[in-house]
Tab-separated table of C-alpha atoms in Angstrom:
chain	number	residue	atom	x	y	z
A	1152	ASP	CA	121.538	97.237	101.972
A	1153	THR	CA	119.794	94.766	99.694
A	1154	ALA	CA	119.091	91.459	101.461
A	1155	VAL	CA	118.524	89.200	98.440
A	1156	SER	CA	119.655	90.533	95.085
A	1157	GLN	CA	119.342	89.122	91.586
A	1158	THR	CA	120.940	90.059	88.305
A	1159	PRO	CA	119.830	90.833	85.740
A	1160	LYS	CA	116.369	92.239	86.437
A	1161	TYR	CA	115.312	91.789	82.810
A	1162	LEU	CA	116.641	89.287	80.293
A	1163	VAL	CA	115.486	89.150	76.672
A	1164	THR	CA	117.031	86.489	74.464
A	1165	GLN	CA	116.466	84.252	71.456
A	1166	MET	CA	115.387	80.633	71.513
A	1167	GLY	CA	118.298	78.240	71.701
A	1168	ASN	CA	120.588	80.589	73.616
A	1169	ASP	CA	122.199	79.843	76.989
A	1170	LYS	CA	121.788	82.330	79.833
A	1171	SER	CA	122.517	82.669	83.551
A	1172	ILE	CA	120.795	84.440	86.412
A	1173	LYS	CA	122.741	85.268	89.549
A	1174	CYS	CA	121.499	85.494	93.125
A	1175	GLU	CA	123.249	86.704	96.251
A	1176	GLN	CA	122.047	87.077	99.833
A	1177	ASN	CA	123.744	88.960	102.664
A	1178	LEU	CA	121.480	87.699	105.458
A	1179	GLY	CA	123.753	84.900	106.628
A	1180	HIS	CA	121.153	82.321	105.612
A	1181	ASP	CA	122.074	78.697	104.909
A	1182	THR	CA	119.310	77.750	102.472
A	1183	MET	CA	118.570	79.233	99.067
A	1184	TYR	CA	115.841	78.591	96.504
A	1185	TRP	CA	114.767	79.241	92.956
A	1186	TYR	CA	111.075	79.690	92.165
A	1187	LYS	CA	109.390	80.175	88.799
A	1188	GLN	CA	106.364	82.451	88.422
A	1189	ASP	CA	104.391	81.885	85.239
A	1190	SER	CA	102.232	84.323	83.318
A	1191	LYS	CA	99.257	83.569	85.567
A	1192	LYS	CA	101.308	84.489	88.644
A	1193	PHE	CA	101.525	80.887	89.854
A	1194	LEU	CA	104.703	80.246	91.868
A	1195	LYS	CA	106.451	76.897	91.960
A	1196	ILE	CA	109.670	75.703	93.568
A	1197	MET	CA	112.416	74.628	91.192
A	1198	PHE	CA	115.471	74.015	93.373
A	1199	SER	CA	116.671	74.373	96.919
A	1200	TYR	CA	120.205	74.299	98.321
A	1201	ASN	CA	121.200	73.953	101.954
A	1202	ASN	CA	124.820	74.726	102.782
A	1203	LYS	CA	125.728	74.390	99.099
A	1204	GLU	CA	124.072	70.963	98.804
A	1205	LEU	CA	121.070	70.339	96.566
A	1206	ILE	CA	118.089	69.259	98.681
A	1207	ILE	CA	115.137	69.862	96.363
A	1208	ASN	CA	115.078	69.313	92.631
A	1209	GLU	CA	111.544	69.410	91.316
A	1210	THR	CA	110.651	68.056	87.883
A	1211	VAL	CA	112.563	70.696	86.046
A	1212	PRO	CA	114.105	70.017	82.608
A	1213	ASN	CA	117.802	69.218	82.865
A	1214	ARG	CA	118.456	72.287	80.711
A	1215	PHE	CA	118.211	74.123	84.045
A	1216	SER	CA	121.296	73.735	86.215
A	1217	PRO	CA	121.691	75.495	89.557
A	1218	LYS	CA	125.121	76.133	91.009
A	1219	SER	CA	125.952	77.228	94.536
A	1220	PRO	CA	129.602	78.310	94.851
A	1221	ASP	CA	129.073	79.249	98.497
A	1222	LYS	CA	126.244	79.679	100.985
A	1223	ALA	CA	125.586	83.259	99.919
A	1224	HIS	CA	125.191	82.579	96.194
A	1225	LEU	CA	122.892	80.451	94.067
A	1226	ASN	CA	123.057	80.881	90.317
A	1227	LEU	CA	120.757	79.443	87.674
A	1228	HIS	CA	122.065	78.485	84.259
A	1229	ILE	CA	119.631	77.671	81.471
A	1230	ASN	CA	120.714	75.925	78.257
A	1231	SER	CA	118.911	75.885	74.929
A	1232	LEU	CA	116.216	78.332	75.977
A	1233	GLU	CA	112.660	77.642	74.831
A	1234	LEU	CA	109.617	79.889	74.511
A	1235	GLY	CA	108.029	78.176	77.519
A	1236	ASP	CA	110.906	79.273	79.724
A	1237	SER	CA	109.585	82.825	79.614
A	1238	ALA	CA	108.637	83.663	83.193
A	1239	VAL	CA	109.757	85.582	86.256
A	1240	TYR	CA	112.371	83.727	88.279
A	1241	PHE	CA	112.667	84.484	91.979
A	1242	CYS	CA	115.533	83.665	94.262
A	1243	ALA	CA	114.865	83.331	98.007
A	1244	SER	CA	116.766	82.456	101.142
A	1245	SER	CA	116.029	81.301	104.682
A	1246	LEU	CA	117.742	80.218	107.875
A	1247	SER	CA	116.884	76.691	108.925
A	1248	GLY	CA	115.477	76.413	112.420
A	1249	ARG	CA	114.093	79.968	112.362
A	1250	GLY	CA	110.490	79.319	111.344
A	1251	ASP	CA	111.534	78.877	107.724
A	1252	THR	CA	110.598	82.418	106.738
A	1253	GLN	CA	111.881	82.981	103.239
A	1254	TYR	CA	113.087	86.317	101.913
A	1255	PHE	CA	112.735	86.934	98.215
A	1256	GLY	CA	114.762	88.793	95.654
A	1257	PRO	CA	113.173	91.271	93.226
A	1258	GLY	CA	112.862	88.704	90.440
A	1259	THR	CA	114.318	88.311	86.956
A	1260	ARG	CA	111.884	88.610	84.061
A	1261	LEU	CA	113.070	86.283	81.310
A	1262	THR	CA	111.583	86.713	77.840
A	1263	VAL	CA	112.477	84.175	75.168
A	1264	LEU	CA	111.730	85.283	71.600
B	1086	GLY	CA	101.012	66.190	98.558
B	1087	ASP	CA	100.695	69.586	100.158
B	1088	SER	CA	98.439	72.166	98.533
B	1089	VAL	CA	97.030	75.636	99.139
B	1090	THR	CA	93.731	76.912	97.764
B	1091	GLN	CA	92.907	80.599	97.603
B	1092	MET	CA	89.812	82.421	96.504
B	1093	GLU	CA	89.817	83.543	92.906
B	1094	GLY	CA	90.348	87.191	92.140
B	1095	PRO	CA	90.308	89.916	91.368
B	1096	VAL	CA	88.761	91.296	94.517
B	1097	THR	CA	87.657	94.885	93.988
B	1098	LEU	CA	86.863	97.022	97.020
B	1099	SER	CA	86.338	100.659	97.820
B	1100	GLU	CA	88.729	102.387	100.168
B	1101	GLU	CA	87.987	101.702	103.866
B	1102	ALA	CA	86.054	98.502	103.082
B	1103	PHE	CA	86.615	95.266	105.021
B	1104	LEU	CA	88.805	92.674	103.345
B	1105	THR	CA	88.746	88.895	103.601
B	1106	ILE	CA	90.800	86.633	101.358
B	1107	ASN	CA	90.117	82.962	102.009
B	1108	CYS	CA	92.892	80.399	102.162
B	1109	THR	CA	92.660	76.691	102.967
B	1110	TYR	CA	95.419	74.132	102.944
B	1111	THR	CA	96.155	70.414	102.797
B	1112	ALA	CA	99.275	69.142	104.509
B	1113	THR	CA	100.507	65.850	105.914
B	1114	GLY	CA	102.149	67.322	108.994
B	1115	TYR	CA	102.082	70.592	110.908
B	1116	PRO	CA	102.983	73.339	108.479
B	1117	SER	CA	103.938	76.931	109.047
B	1118	LEU	CA	101.566	79.282	107.214
B	1119	PHE	CA	102.404	82.542	105.480
B	1120	TRP	CA	100.879	85.412	103.595
B	1121	TYR	CA	103.121	87.132	101.048
B	1122	VAL	CA	102.272	90.270	99.091
B	1123	GLN	CA	103.512	91.217	95.615
B	1124	TYR	CA	103.137	94.848	94.607
B	1125	PRO	CA	103.142	95.613	90.864
B	1126	GLY	CA	106.553	95.021	89.324
B	1127	GLU	CA	108.129	93.917	92.593
B	1128	GLY	CA	109.181	90.742	94.364
B	1129	LEU	CA	107.381	89.002	97.201
B	1130	GLN	CA	107.351	90.484	100.673
B	1131	LEU	CA	106.408	88.578	103.776
B	1132	LEU	CA	103.215	90.072	105.185
B	1133	LEU	CA	102.619	87.805	108.178
B	1134	LYS	CA	103.041	84.249	109.380
B	1135	ALA	CA	101.868	81.721	111.971
B	1136	THR	CA	103.766	78.617	112.990
B	1137	LYS	CA	101.250	76.643	115.052
B	1138	ALA	CA	97.536	76.169	115.587
B	1139	ASP	CA	95.615	79.158	117.002
B	1140	ASP	CA	98.539	81.523	116.393
B	1141	LYS	CA	97.518	84.878	114.959
B	1142	GLY	CA	99.877	86.662	112.591
B	1143	SER	CA	99.483	90.406	112.144
B	1144	ASN	CA	101.225	93.223	110.315
B	1145	LYS	CA	100.221	96.607	108.838
B	1146	GLY	CA	96.597	96.112	109.917
B	1147	PHE	CA	96.358	92.666	108.290
B	1148	GLU	CA	95.596	89.599	110.409
B	1149	ALA	CA	95.268	85.859	109.886
B	1150	THR	CA	94.636	83.054	112.390
B	1151	TYR	CA	95.951	79.513	111.968
B	1152	ARG	CA	92.848	77.296	112.253
B	1153	LYS	CA	93.826	73.636	112.371
B	1154	GLU	CA	90.258	72.373	112.696
B	1155	THR	CA	89.205	74.031	109.453
B	1156	THR	CA	92.700	73.956	107.846
B	1157	SER	CA	92.363	77.643	107.070
B	1158	PHE	CA	94.427	80.820	107.268
B	1159	HIS	CA	92.126	83.582	106.025
B	1160	LEU	CA	93.576	87.073	105.580
B	1161	GLU	CA	91.589	90.034	106.946
B	1162	LYS	CA	91.934	93.784	107.168
B	1163	GLY	CA	89.399	96.114	108.689
B	1164	SER	CA	89.874	99.087	106.377
B	1165	VAL	CA	91.771	98.778	103.091
B	1166	GLN	CA	93.656	101.588	101.383
B	1167	VAL	CA	94.472	102.186	97.730
B	1168	SER	CA	98.085	101.376	98.589
B	1169	ASP	CA	97.017	97.816	99.541
B	1170	SER	CA	96.339	97.038	95.867
B	1171	ALA	CA	98.562	94.059	95.113
B	1172	VAL	CA	98.555	90.279	94.645
B	1173	TYR	CA	98.349	88.289	97.880
B	1174	PHE	CA	99.725	84.753	98.161
B	1175	CYS	CA	98.948	82.229	100.857
B	1176	ALA	CA	101.712	79.667	101.358
B	1177	LEU	CA	102.790	76.823	103.607
B	1178	SER	CA	106.088	75.313	104.615
B	1179	GLU	CA	106.087	71.709	105.758
B	1180	LYS	CA	108.403	71.524	108.767
B	1181	SER	CA	108.034	67.864	109.649
B	1182	THR	CA	109.365	66.490	106.378
B	1183	GLY	CA	112.331	68.827	106.298
B	1184	ARG	CA	111.184	70.065	102.924
B	1185	ARG	CA	111.619	73.749	103.374
B	1186	ALA	CA	110.219	74.946	100.071
B	1187	LEU	CA	107.059	77.009	100.088
B	1188	THR	CA	103.901	75.670	98.486
B	1189	PHE	CA	101.907	78.632	97.202
B	1190	GLY	CA	98.283	79.262	96.428
B	1191	SER	CA	97.422	80.751	93.058
B	1192	GLY	CA	97.371	84.329	94.368
B	1193	THR	CA	94.486	86.774	94.752
B	1194	ARG	CA	94.655	90.183	93.123
B	1195	LEU	CA	93.204	92.981	95.263
B	1196	GLN	CA	92.176	96.252	93.640
B	1197	VAL	CA	91.186	99.084	95.970
B	1198	GLN	CA	89.385	102.019	94.412
B	1199	PRO	CA	89.410	105.528	95.913
């Protein structure tokens, strides 16, 4: 059974389009995250939700909008895609009060043409 | 703010060589420290962790000790294998502020040659 899953795994799209990435975890965790990994492999937090409430929102363009319909899901919607949005996006989850170990999904490679 | 500094890669070793990847950190409180590994084309997997000073994390022959006095969490393995070739990330989580996001180092690519 997959613990943290993301769809799609690959996403190729044109500049200006709107796209969504979905994330689901079946670990019973209460906190979920989105990270962005750039072409140099550097990883940076974008958003974090705890029990469906936004707790971290780094300086991310407001074209990026996370949505958490329930504790097991955290989706990422991106409007008006730009070339610089090309990256690998990782979803992760953790259980607060348990050493904060985060479990990562397989990543979504977004390519904007 | 919090930060993690890792040695630059790539690190190229022959099979059965000793591995050290240096990691130092800056944090305002008492962070938990982690090593994650990313194999080619895959997501991040937790390799090991330590939650307080002098704790030693270990897994699959890898070890790292939380050194508060030197603010370090160096990764070591006594004898590397070709299958250990991957990118290794040192990371911290700041517990005291309630900010649960991980702050990552820049990653170190390890290449092990047969």
